[in-house]
Amino acid sequence: MRSLHRIRNHMRAFGQAKRHRTDLVRQLGRRPLLAGATVGVESALLLSNKVDPKLKELAELKAAGMVSCEFCLDIGSALAVSSGVTEQQMRDLPRYQTSSAYSEVEKLVIAYAEAMTMTPAVGDDLADLRRRLGEHLTETQIVELAMTVAWENQRARLNQSLGVRPTGMSDGAACALPERVS
């Protein structure tokens, strides 16, 4: 049931695209084998539902914000709302540690996404976060979360490097913003 809900939310978000609809498809269409692989990973992540979609959306938004991928923030914000992420949570992502908008597990998930997105991704920090996440999530859920964040990093960096622009999926609604990462 969760998969159907997520698929419906993705279709709704893409249906809200107002401009630059073909940027990504046009670019990936130049390499059909890579486009197919991308669709495969995207589908696998969409159908993987051991982790609460709200946690995955928060993690993806944090990574997208750190990479400053406006397309990812546009679609991610639209999807996050449908997963229960509040406007306050989107606004507070850059200062999640001190925000009262997040639960303990949400803060850990965001910290994990942040540590994975930092360059370099420091092993000791990640090991401690994995241990702390293990108090709330199963090993299977941690694998799914790690893959979600790793893929968002790939997706955001690919979109940035190819010049994929935001499409307006979250126009008129709350939207997470790019972050300055030092």
PDB file of N, CA and C in Angstrom, residues 13 15 18 21-22 32-33 40 55-56 67 73-74 76 89 98 102 144 181:
ATOM      1  N   ALA A  13       3.367  14.872  -8.395  1.00  0.00           N
ATOM      2  CA  ALA A  13       4.432  15.889  -8.418  1.00  0.00           C
ATOM      3  C   ALA A  13       4.862  16.181  -9.859  1.00  0.00           C
ATOM      4  N   GLY A  15       3.159  15.773 -12.474  1.00  0.00           N
ATOM      5  CA  GLY A  15       2.040  16.437 -13.133  1.00  0.00           C
ATOM      6  C   GLY A  15       1.980  17.930 -12.840  1.00  0.00           C
ATOM      7  N   LYS A  18       5.704  22.750 -14.373  1.00  0.00           N
ATOM      8  CA  LYS A  18       5.216  23.848 -15.201  1.00  0.00           C
ATOM      9  C   LYS A  18       6.215  24.284 -16.274  1.00  0.00           C
ATOM     10  N   ARG A  21      10.324  20.819 -18.323  1.00  0.00           N
ATOM     11  CA  ARG A  21       9.912  19.426 -18.107  1.00  0.00           C
ATOM     12  C   ARG A  21      10.848  18.407 -18.742  1.00  0.00           C
ATOM     13  N   THR A  22      11.513  18.786 -19.807  1.00  0.00           N
ATOM     14  CA  THR A  22      12.286  17.792 -20.560  1.00  0.00           C
ATOM     15  C   THR A  22      13.789  17.844 -20.291  1.00  0.00           C
ATOM     16  N   PRO A  32      20.826   5.920 -23.651  1.00  0.00           N
ATOM     17  CA  PRO A  32      19.695   5.081 -23.250  1.00  0.00           C
ATOM     18  C   PRO A  32      20.035   4.008 -22.215  1.00  0.00           C
ATOM     19  N   LEU A  33      21.207   3.425 -22.308  1.00  0.00           N
ATOM     20  CA  LEU A  33      21.586   2.403 -21.326  1.00  0.00           C
ATOM     21  C   LEU A  33      21.652   3.005 -19.932  1.00  0.00           C
ATOM     22  N   GLY A  40      15.826   2.003 -13.336  1.00  0.00           N
ATOM     23  CA  GLY A  40      15.862   0.808 -12.486  1.00  0.00           C
ATOM     24  C   GLY A  40      16.119   1.138 -11.030  1.00  0.00           C
ATOM     25  N   LEU A  55      10.927   9.944   6.681  1.00  0.00           N
ATOM     26  CA  LEU A  55      12.354   9.936   7.026  1.00  0.00           C
ATOM     27  C   LEU A  55      13.206   9.986   5.763  1.00  0.00           C
ATOM     28  N   LYS A  56      12.811   9.241   4.753  1.00  0.00           N
ATOM     29  CA  LYS A  56      13.560   9.246   3.498  1.00  0.00           C
ATOM     30  C   LYS A  56      13.513  10.621   2.841  1.00  0.00           C
ATOM     31  N   VAL A  67      23.958  19.880  -1.635  1.00  0.00           N
ATOM     32  CA  VAL A  67      24.529  19.883  -2.977  1.00  0.00           C
ATOM     33  C   VAL A  67      24.004  21.079  -3.778  1.00  0.00           C
ATOM     34  N   LEU A  73      15.450  19.872  -4.932  1.00  0.00           N
ATOM     35  CA  LEU A  73      14.713  20.551  -3.867  1.00  0.00           C
ATOM     36  C   LEU A  73      13.274  20.830  -4.291  1.00  0.00           C
ATOM     37  N   ASP A  74      13.080  21.121  -5.561  1.00  0.00           N
ATOM     38  CA  ASP A  74      11.742  21.377  -6.091  1.00  0.00           C
ATOM     39  C   ASP A  74      10.878  20.124  -5.986  1.00  0.00           C
ATOM     40  N   GLY A  76      11.656  17.308  -4.427  1.00  0.00           N
ATOM     41  CA  GLY A  76      11.733  16.771  -3.065  1.00  0.00           C
ATOM     42  C   GLY A  76      10.777  17.463  -2.112  1.00  0.00           C
ATOM     43  N   GLN A  89       9.533  22.068   9.229  1.00  0.00           N
ATOM     44  CA  GLN A  89      10.654  21.143   9.081  1.00  0.00           C
ATOM     45  C   GLN A  89      11.484  21.483   7.843  1.00  0.00           C
ATOM     46  N   THR A  98      19.057  22.123  16.419  1.00  0.00           N
ATOM     47  CA  THR A  98      18.470  22.931  17.495  1.00  0.00           C
ATOM     48  C   THR A  98      16.975  23.167  17.316  1.00  0.00           C
ATOM     49  N   TYR A 102      11.641  18.548  14.934  1.00  0.00           N
ATOM     50  CA  TYR A 102      12.008  17.176  14.606  1.00  0.00           C
ATOM     51  C   TYR A 102      12.032  16.294  15.837  1.00  0.00           C
ATOM     52  N   GLU A 144      18.554   0.657   3.486  1.00  0.00           N
ATOM     53  CA  GLU A 144      17.659   1.397   2.591  1.00  0.00           C
ATOM     54  C   GLU A 144      17.876   2.900   2.715  1.00  0.00           C
ATOM     55  N   VAL A 181      27.426  25.138   2.485  1.00  0.00           N
ATOM     56  CA  VAL A 181      28.204  24.148   3.218  1.00  0.00           C
ATOM     57  C   VAL A 181      29.656  24.566   3.125  1.00  0.00           C
TER      58      VAL A 181
END
